[in-house]
């Protein structure tokens, strides 16, 4: 069996750095961590984290895997993380945040086989998610913030996208809007796919025309989306967006082109962190989704699994709340 010293030699780091990379005690460079994990995989090294927990019994640590993009963890994700952390702490558990670029199975495997963790919370769930498949095979307790295409009996907490989009669409309809666009990404994750399908269905019920504009969640992409919107759909009067940073860029583009919000164009944003609402001018009308509560519920569902407590509510859809601020008004008359 490989030793920590052998892993350190192969990775070109000290033995203590191997420990830091695996247990998260200190911050180390992402490049170094990946080098250590590669060496761990090559040598099939299995650190006995459980031995260190013998005095206190079973590990009481949860791992939250949060895929991070080029600019790190999204701000809205921090609200979910804070909720999960608070609930875990209240029940005597620690929460380790593990950012990853993609669904890195090698990292999950290291966690699962080490004895360091009791269970896993997954975010950014794809319809077909190999992380879920692995954890089920490895018999590691897990809960999802989001859900796969067919979750079966798997534990999850998700947004009620049908209810949330209907809140936004019904409100816009009451203001006389009949032609709308919606901003979304092309990511193969449940949140974007379900948002798009729910919005299209809600618009259809109100006999609205709804057109998709693709973005990535960056301000520059939001500005580009406004330019596209302005050229393609000059008679449209409202926009719904799920992408918080792109929404701010979209508003910036509208200001640049002299389009007045909400006089000329109404905007409703979903799943937007509070400080982004405050950064927007006018303040964003939103359908708030309870991110903190979702994170907390995911922790509690997972801990109930770990402690083998019966929980008949291991699947939950949480509703949104319409908060009317300054980016919505009656639809302008089309010229």
XYZ file of C-alpha atoms in Angstrom:
335
model
C 0.000 0.000 0.000
C 1.303 3.451 -0.935
C 2.376 5.858 1.786
C 1.932 9.590 2.177
C 5.670 10.049 1.640
C 5.455 8.263 -1.718
C 2.577 10.501 -2.783
C 4.581 13.563 -1.746
C 7.608 12.408 -3.755
C 5.575 11.755 -6.903
C 3.742 15.082 -6.605
C 6.931 16.994 -5.819
C 5.611 18.411 -2.551
C 6.134 17.882 1.165
C 4.252 15.238 3.127
C 2.445 17.963 5.055
C 1.233 19.511 1.787
C -0.303 16.147 0.892
C -2.237 16.288 4.157
C -3.347 19.878 3.533
C -4.511 18.992 0.025
C -6.609 16.093 1.292
C -8.066 17.450 4.511
C -8.492 21.131 3.678
C -6.778 22.409 6.845
C -4.986 25.148 4.896
C -5.472 26.938 1.621
C -3.144 25.720 -1.116
C -2.877 26.514 -4.803
C -5.369 24.719 -7.031
C -2.512 23.512 -9.260
C -0.768 21.937 -6.256
C -3.972 20.274 -5.057
C -4.581 18.770 -8.495
C -0.998 17.482 -8.635
C -1.448 15.788 -5.265
C -4.774 14.252 -6.301
C -3.213 12.954 -9.504
C -0.447 11.285 -7.476
C -3.048 9.868 -5.077
C -4.906 8.319 -8.017
C -1.742 6.936 -9.651
C -0.569 5.277 -6.450
C -4.070 4.298 -5.301
C -3.273 5.954 -1.971
C -5.983 5.671 0.670
C -5.368 7.964 3.645
C -6.904 6.739 6.865
C -8.699 9.879 7.959
C -11.042 7.735 9.979
C -8.235 6.792 12.348
C -7.959 10.388 13.471
C -11.636 10.420 14.329
C -11.637 7.223 16.411
C -11.623 9.100 19.688
C -14.811 10.887 18.753
C -16.410 8.033 16.884
C -17.792 8.426 13.386
C -16.787 11.407 11.274
C -19.186 14.340 11.561
C -18.062 16.185 8.460
C -20.122 16.893 5.355
C -18.591 17.787 2.000
C -20.386 20.267 -0.246
C -19.216 19.989 -3.840
C -19.784 23.240 -5.677
C -18.550 23.471 -9.271
C -16.848 26.830 -9.770
C -16.386 28.675 -13.028
C -13.624 30.945 -14.250
C -14.559 33.593 -11.686
C -14.972 31.248 -8.731
C -18.139 30.308 -6.866
C -21.167 32.343 -7.949
C -22.492 34.795 -5.377
C -25.933 33.203 -5.301
C -24.270 29.863 -4.488
C -22.875 31.379 -1.274
C -26.411 31.790 0.070
C -27.045 28.062 -0.395
C -23.662 27.291 1.185
C -24.336 29.556 4.185
C -27.652 27.819 4.802
C -26.096 24.365 4.567
C -23.265 25.378 6.901
C -25.578 26.890 9.527
C -27.831 23.823 9.639
C -24.858 21.451 9.824
C -23.353 23.443 12.684
C -26.652 23.420 14.584
C -26.591 19.612 14.476
C -22.950 19.245 15.462
C -21.461 18.702 11.992
C -18.724 20.476 10.075
C -19.174 21.471 6.436
C -16.210 21.373 4.035
C -16.629 23.403 0.835
C -14.954 21.686 -2.106
C -14.946 23.833 -5.283
C -14.367 21.927 -8.503
C -14.213 22.914 -12.147
C -16.369 20.028 -13.313
C -17.793 16.861 -11.819
C -14.408 15.465 -10.824
C -15.059 11.854 -9.888
C -11.481 11.282 -8.695
C -11.940 13.940 -6.011
C -15.277 12.513 -4.919
C -13.737 9.050 -4.790
C -10.926 10.315 -2.559
C -13.491 11.747 -0.158
C -15.753 8.719 -0.241
C -13.061 6.124 0.419
C -11.078 8.094 2.973
C -13.453 7.921 5.916
C -13.043 11.684 6.294
C -16.665 12.519 5.531
C -20.069 11.221 6.500
C -21.963 12.457 3.453
C -22.007 14.759 0.434
C -24.149 17.683 -0.713
C -24.105 18.210 -4.476
C -24.874 21.452 -6.326
C -25.266 22.341 -10.017
C -26.989 19.049 -10.750
C -27.001 17.825 -14.335
C -29.928 15.830 -15.717
C -27.506 12.916 -16.199
C -25.037 13.358 -13.344
C -22.171 10.886 -12.987
C -21.468 12.140 -9.463
C -24.873 10.878 -8.358
C -24.287 7.527 -10.049
C -20.922 7.125 -8.308
C -22.192 8.046 -4.826
C -25.085 5.592 -5.121
C -22.741 2.782 -6.148
C -20.328 3.678 -3.348
C -23.249 3.809 -0.876
C -22.240 7.260 0.328
C -25.138 9.282 1.796
C -25.863 12.370 -0.308
C -28.418 15.088 -0.921
C -28.802 17.351 -3.927
C -29.525 21.061 -4.212
C -31.317 20.618 -7.515
C -32.275 17.275 -9.027
C -31.523 14.920 -11.882
C -33.949 14.246 -14.721
C -35.355 11.194 -12.913
C -34.398 11.436 -9.218
C -36.492 8.461 -8.123
C -36.109 8.211 -4.350
C -32.873 10.248 -4.213
C -32.844 13.067 -1.655
C -33.065 16.599 -3.024
C -34.139 20.168 -2.378
C -34.999 22.205 -5.448
C -36.747 25.359 -6.540
C -40.381 25.192 -7.584
C -39.697 26.494 -11.079
C -43.273 26.098 -12.258
C -44.579 28.170 -9.355
C -41.777 30.749 -9.584
C -42.113 31.369 -13.308
C -45.898 31.540 -13.044
C -45.555 34.249 -10.387
C -43.377 36.328 -12.701
C -45.406 35.679 -15.860
C -48.777 36.287 -14.174
C -47.522 39.617 -12.848
C -46.201 40.706 -16.253
C -49.483 39.638 -17.839
C -51.398 41.790 -15.339
C -49.324 44.754 -16.554
C -50.279 44.080 -20.158
C -47.047 42.491 -21.404
C -47.609 40.001 -24.235
C -44.191 39.766 -25.893
C -41.287 38.786 -23.655
C -37.757 37.439 -23.899
C -35.965 35.298 -21.346
C -32.253 35.070 -20.614
C -30.764 31.650 -19.910
C -27.595 29.654 -20.503
C -27.055 26.498 -22.537
C -25.625 24.585 -19.562
C -26.803 20.994 -19.232
C -27.931 21.529 -15.644
C -31.397 21.058 -14.257
C -31.813 24.639 -13.051
C -31.480 26.192 -16.520
C -33.405 23.480 -18.351
C -36.322 23.497 -15.921
C -36.440 27.307 -15.829
C -36.691 27.497 -19.617
C -39.387 24.851 -19.984
C -41.436 26.219 -17.063
C -41.290 29.772 -18.394
C -42.309 28.767 -21.920
C -45.253 26.801 -20.525
C -46.343 29.655 -18.226
C -46.157 32.131 -21.121
C -48.179 29.802 -23.344
C -50.967 29.675 -20.747
C -51.181 33.478 -20.893
C -50.972 33.483 -24.704
C -47.674 35.359 -24.591
C -44.881 35.189 -27.132
C -41.638 34.137 -25.379
C -38.238 34.136 -27.097
C -34.990 32.751 -25.668
C -31.766 34.763 -25.610
C -28.713 32.716 -24.670
C -26.176 34.134 -22.231
C -23.341 33.092 -19.985
C -23.578 34.520 -16.502
C -21.241 37.467 -17.037
C -21.955 41.190 -17.307
C -20.461 41.466 -20.807
C -22.703 38.644 -22.001
C -25.724 40.411 -20.531
C -24.820 43.596 -22.416
C -24.418 41.616 -25.652
C -27.786 39.986 -24.950
C -29.411 43.403 -24.736
C -27.952 44.409 -28.108
C -29.320 41.189 -29.630
C -32.696 41.755 -27.954
C -32.856 45.378 -29.110
C -32.180 44.420 -32.736
C -34.336 41.298 -32.971
C -37.310 42.197 -30.805
C -37.844 45.979 -30.792
C -41.562 45.580 -30.004
C -41.030 43.290 -26.982
C -41.786 44.937 -23.651
C -40.437 42.608 -20.930
C -37.561 40.286 -20.032
C -37.278 37.508 -17.444
C -33.810 36.368 -16.341
C -32.396 33.631 -14.131
C -28.779 34.785 -14.463
C -27.978 37.440 -11.881
C -24.748 38.937 -13.267
C -25.972 38.798 -16.868
C -29.093 40.679 -15.734
C -26.954 43.557 -14.463
C -25.095 43.626 -17.782
C -28.421 43.620 -19.639
C -29.601 46.659 -17.667
C -26.281 48.387 -18.360
C -26.807 47.771 -22.083
C -30.321 49.216 -21.900
C -28.994 52.356 -20.231
C -26.268 52.661 -22.867
C -28.845 52.517 -25.678
C -31.214 54.958 -24.013
C -33.895 52.382 -23.235
C -35.621 53.436 -20.032
C -36.443 50.831 -17.412
C -39.289 50.293 -16.598
C -40.979 52.855 -18.890
C -39.763 51.187 -22.103
C -38.857 47.740 -20.809
C -39.780 45.719 -17.707
C -37.419 43.183 -16.120
C -38.152 40.382 -13.649
C -35.188 38.480 -12.190
C -35.262 35.055 -10.533
C -32.829 33.653 -7.947
C -30.909 36.908 -7.451
C -28.704 37.598 -4.384
C -29.654 40.587 -2.247
C -26.547 42.658 -2.949
C -27.083 42.331 -6.718
C -30.612 43.617 -6.220
C -29.150 46.606 -4.401
C -26.488 47.151 -7.108
C -29.141 47.488 -9.803
C -30.779 50.779 -10.667
C -33.701 50.790 -10.700
C -33.897 48.104 -7.980
C -34.821 44.749 -9.487
C -38.289 43.282 -9.294
C -37.609 39.665 -8.372
C -39.110 36.302 -7.678
C -37.000 35.464 -4.646
C -36.129 31.807 -4.215
C -35.189 30.753 -0.657
C -31.525 29.892 -1.206
C -30.518 29.899 2.492
C -33.483 27.703 3.432
C -32.720 25.300 0.587
C -29.133 24.882 1.748
C -30.269 24.323 5.334
C -32.869 21.757 4.301
C -30.299 19.871 2.206
C -28.026 19.564 5.265
C -30.863 18.382 7.490
C -32.063 15.797 4.964
C -28.509 14.483 4.593
C -27.856 14.329 8.342
C -31.120 12.443 8.845
C -29.825 9.887 6.318
C -26.491 9.599 8.091
C -28.122 9.189 11.496
C -30.702 6.798 10.012
C -33.596 8.944 11.159
C -36.852 8.540 9.310
C -37.580 11.528 7.088
C -40.596 11.219 4.823
C -39.819 14.645 3.369
C -36.462 13.847 1.797
C -37.594 15.545 -1.431
C -38.724 19.159 -1.373
C -39.623 21.919 -3.813
C -39.494 25.370 -2.215
C -41.681 28.187 -3.496
C -40.628 31.657 -4.563
C -41.988 35.072 -3.544
C -42.701 37.972 -5.898
C -41.118 41.206 -4.646
C -42.127 44.229 -6.727
C -39.475 46.937 -6.939
C -38.451 49.362 -9.653
C -37.916 47.430 -12.895
C -41.531 46.657 -13.806
C -44.378 48.840 -15.080
C -47.332 48.667 -17.446
C -46.391 47.618 -20.962
C -45.699 50.466 -23.326
C -47.858 50.673 -26.423
C -46.096 49.166 -29.433
C -45.362 51.667 -32.168
